[in-house]
Coordinates of C-alpha atoms in Angstrom, one line a residue:
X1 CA 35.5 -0.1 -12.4
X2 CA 37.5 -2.5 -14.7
X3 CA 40.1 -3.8 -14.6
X4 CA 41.9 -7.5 -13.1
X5 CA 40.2 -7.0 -9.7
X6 CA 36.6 -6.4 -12.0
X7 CA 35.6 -10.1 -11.8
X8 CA 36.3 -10.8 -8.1
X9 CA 33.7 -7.9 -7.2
X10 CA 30.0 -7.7 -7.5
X11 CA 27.5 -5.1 -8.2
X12 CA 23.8 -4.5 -7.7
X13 CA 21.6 -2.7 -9.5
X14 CA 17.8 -2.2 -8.3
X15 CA 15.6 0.2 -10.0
X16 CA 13.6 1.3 -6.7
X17 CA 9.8 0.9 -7.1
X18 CA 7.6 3.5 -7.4
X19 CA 6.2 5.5 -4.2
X20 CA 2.9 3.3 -3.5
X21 CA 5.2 0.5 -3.2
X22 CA 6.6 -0.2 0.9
X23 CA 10.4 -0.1 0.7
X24 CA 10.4 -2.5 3.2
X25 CA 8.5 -5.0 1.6
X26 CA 10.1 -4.1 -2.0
X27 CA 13.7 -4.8 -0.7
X28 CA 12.8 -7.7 1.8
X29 CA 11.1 -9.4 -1.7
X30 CA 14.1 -8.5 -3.3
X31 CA 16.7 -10.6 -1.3
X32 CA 14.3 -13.7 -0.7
X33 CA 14.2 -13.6 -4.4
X34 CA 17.9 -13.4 -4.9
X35 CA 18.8 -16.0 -2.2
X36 CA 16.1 -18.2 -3.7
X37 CA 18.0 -18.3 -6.8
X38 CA 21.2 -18.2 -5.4
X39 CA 20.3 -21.3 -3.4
X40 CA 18.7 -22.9 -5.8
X41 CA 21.4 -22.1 -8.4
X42 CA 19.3 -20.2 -11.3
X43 CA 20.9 -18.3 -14.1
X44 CA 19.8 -14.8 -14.3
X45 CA 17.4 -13.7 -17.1
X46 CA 18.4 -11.6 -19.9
X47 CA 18.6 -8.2 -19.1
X48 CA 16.6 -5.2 -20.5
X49 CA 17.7 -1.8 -21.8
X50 CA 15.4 1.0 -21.8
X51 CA 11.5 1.6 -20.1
X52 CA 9.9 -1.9 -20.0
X53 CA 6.5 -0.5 -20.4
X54 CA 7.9 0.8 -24.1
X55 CA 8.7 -2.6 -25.4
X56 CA 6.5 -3.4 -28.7
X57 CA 3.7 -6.1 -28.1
X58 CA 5.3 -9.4 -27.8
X59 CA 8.7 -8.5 -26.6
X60 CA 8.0 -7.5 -23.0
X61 CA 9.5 -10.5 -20.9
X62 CA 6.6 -12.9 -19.4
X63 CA 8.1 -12.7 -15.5
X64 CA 7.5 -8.7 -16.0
X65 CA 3.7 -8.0 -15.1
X66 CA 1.9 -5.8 -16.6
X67 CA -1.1 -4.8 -14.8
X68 CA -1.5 -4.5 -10.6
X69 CA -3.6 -8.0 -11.0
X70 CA -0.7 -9.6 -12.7
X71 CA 1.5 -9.0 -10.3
X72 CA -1.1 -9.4 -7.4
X73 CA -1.5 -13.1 -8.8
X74 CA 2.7 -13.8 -8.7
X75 CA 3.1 -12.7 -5.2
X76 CA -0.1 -14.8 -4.3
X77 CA 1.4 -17.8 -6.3
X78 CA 5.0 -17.5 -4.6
X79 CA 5.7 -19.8 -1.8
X80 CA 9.0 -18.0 -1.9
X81 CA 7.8 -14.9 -0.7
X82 CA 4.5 -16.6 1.4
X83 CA 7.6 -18.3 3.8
X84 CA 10.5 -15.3 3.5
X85 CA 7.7 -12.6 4.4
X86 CA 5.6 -15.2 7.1
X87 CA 1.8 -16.7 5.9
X88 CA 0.2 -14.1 7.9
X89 CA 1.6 -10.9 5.9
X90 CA 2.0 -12.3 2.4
X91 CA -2.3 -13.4 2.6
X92 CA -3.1 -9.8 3.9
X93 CA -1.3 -8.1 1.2
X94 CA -2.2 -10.3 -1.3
X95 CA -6.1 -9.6 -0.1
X96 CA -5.1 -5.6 -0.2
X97 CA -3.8 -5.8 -3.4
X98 CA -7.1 -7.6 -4.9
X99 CA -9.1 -5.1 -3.3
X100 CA -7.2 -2.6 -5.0
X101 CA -7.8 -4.6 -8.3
X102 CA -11.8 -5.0 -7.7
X103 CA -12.0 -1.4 -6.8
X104 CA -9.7 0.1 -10.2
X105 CA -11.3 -2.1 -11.8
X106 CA -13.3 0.1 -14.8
X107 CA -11.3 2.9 -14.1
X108 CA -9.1 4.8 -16.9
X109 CA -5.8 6.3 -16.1
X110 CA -7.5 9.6 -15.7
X111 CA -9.7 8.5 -13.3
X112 CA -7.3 6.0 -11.5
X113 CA -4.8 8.9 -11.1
X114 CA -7.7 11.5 -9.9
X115 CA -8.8 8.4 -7.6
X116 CA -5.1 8.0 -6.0
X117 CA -3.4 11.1 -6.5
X118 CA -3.3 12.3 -2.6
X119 CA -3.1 8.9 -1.3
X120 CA 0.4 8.0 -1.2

């Protein structure tokens, strides 16, 4: 909607995870992230058009992971998350998540998606 009242609103977009991913978790992540940088008064990034994964080598943002250990490493790096989602939580997933790593680890897509496919 445009228009004079346009800048006194605010919108959200969130492109919702995919379905291995606990909504609860996803969203909870989400707003600790947001306040963080509200809080802490960080510009947002740049934004991207289009499928992330499709971006040429090189132009795929560095905060974007691109492999489960990637991200498996941010969330074990982020206090922010570690105190939003309590020490307990954040250490077991981040211990899940390796798991998941050591045990894909090998594995091509084929196989990864024959290993998974009736699991979530």
């Amino acid at each position: 909607v445009g228009g004079p009242a346009a800048a006194a609103g605010a919108n959200v977009e969130w492109k919702s995870p995919d379905g291995a991913a606990n909504p609860y978790l996803a969203l909870g992540a989400l707003l600790a992230a947001g306040l963080d940088g509200v809080e802490r008064g960080l510009p947002l990034p740049p934004g991207i058009d289009g499928d992330p994964q499709r971006l040429p080598a090189g132009e795929r943002p560095a905060r974007l992971a691109s492999t489960l250990a990637e991200a498996t490493e941010a969330l074990a790096a982020s206090e922010v998350l570690r105190a939003s989602m309590g020490a307990y939580l954040h250490d077991r997933l981040v211990a899940v998540r390796r798991a998941e790593v050591e045990a894909s680890a090998g594995l091509d897509e084929e196989a990864l998606v024959a290993k998974h496919r009736w699991r979530y």
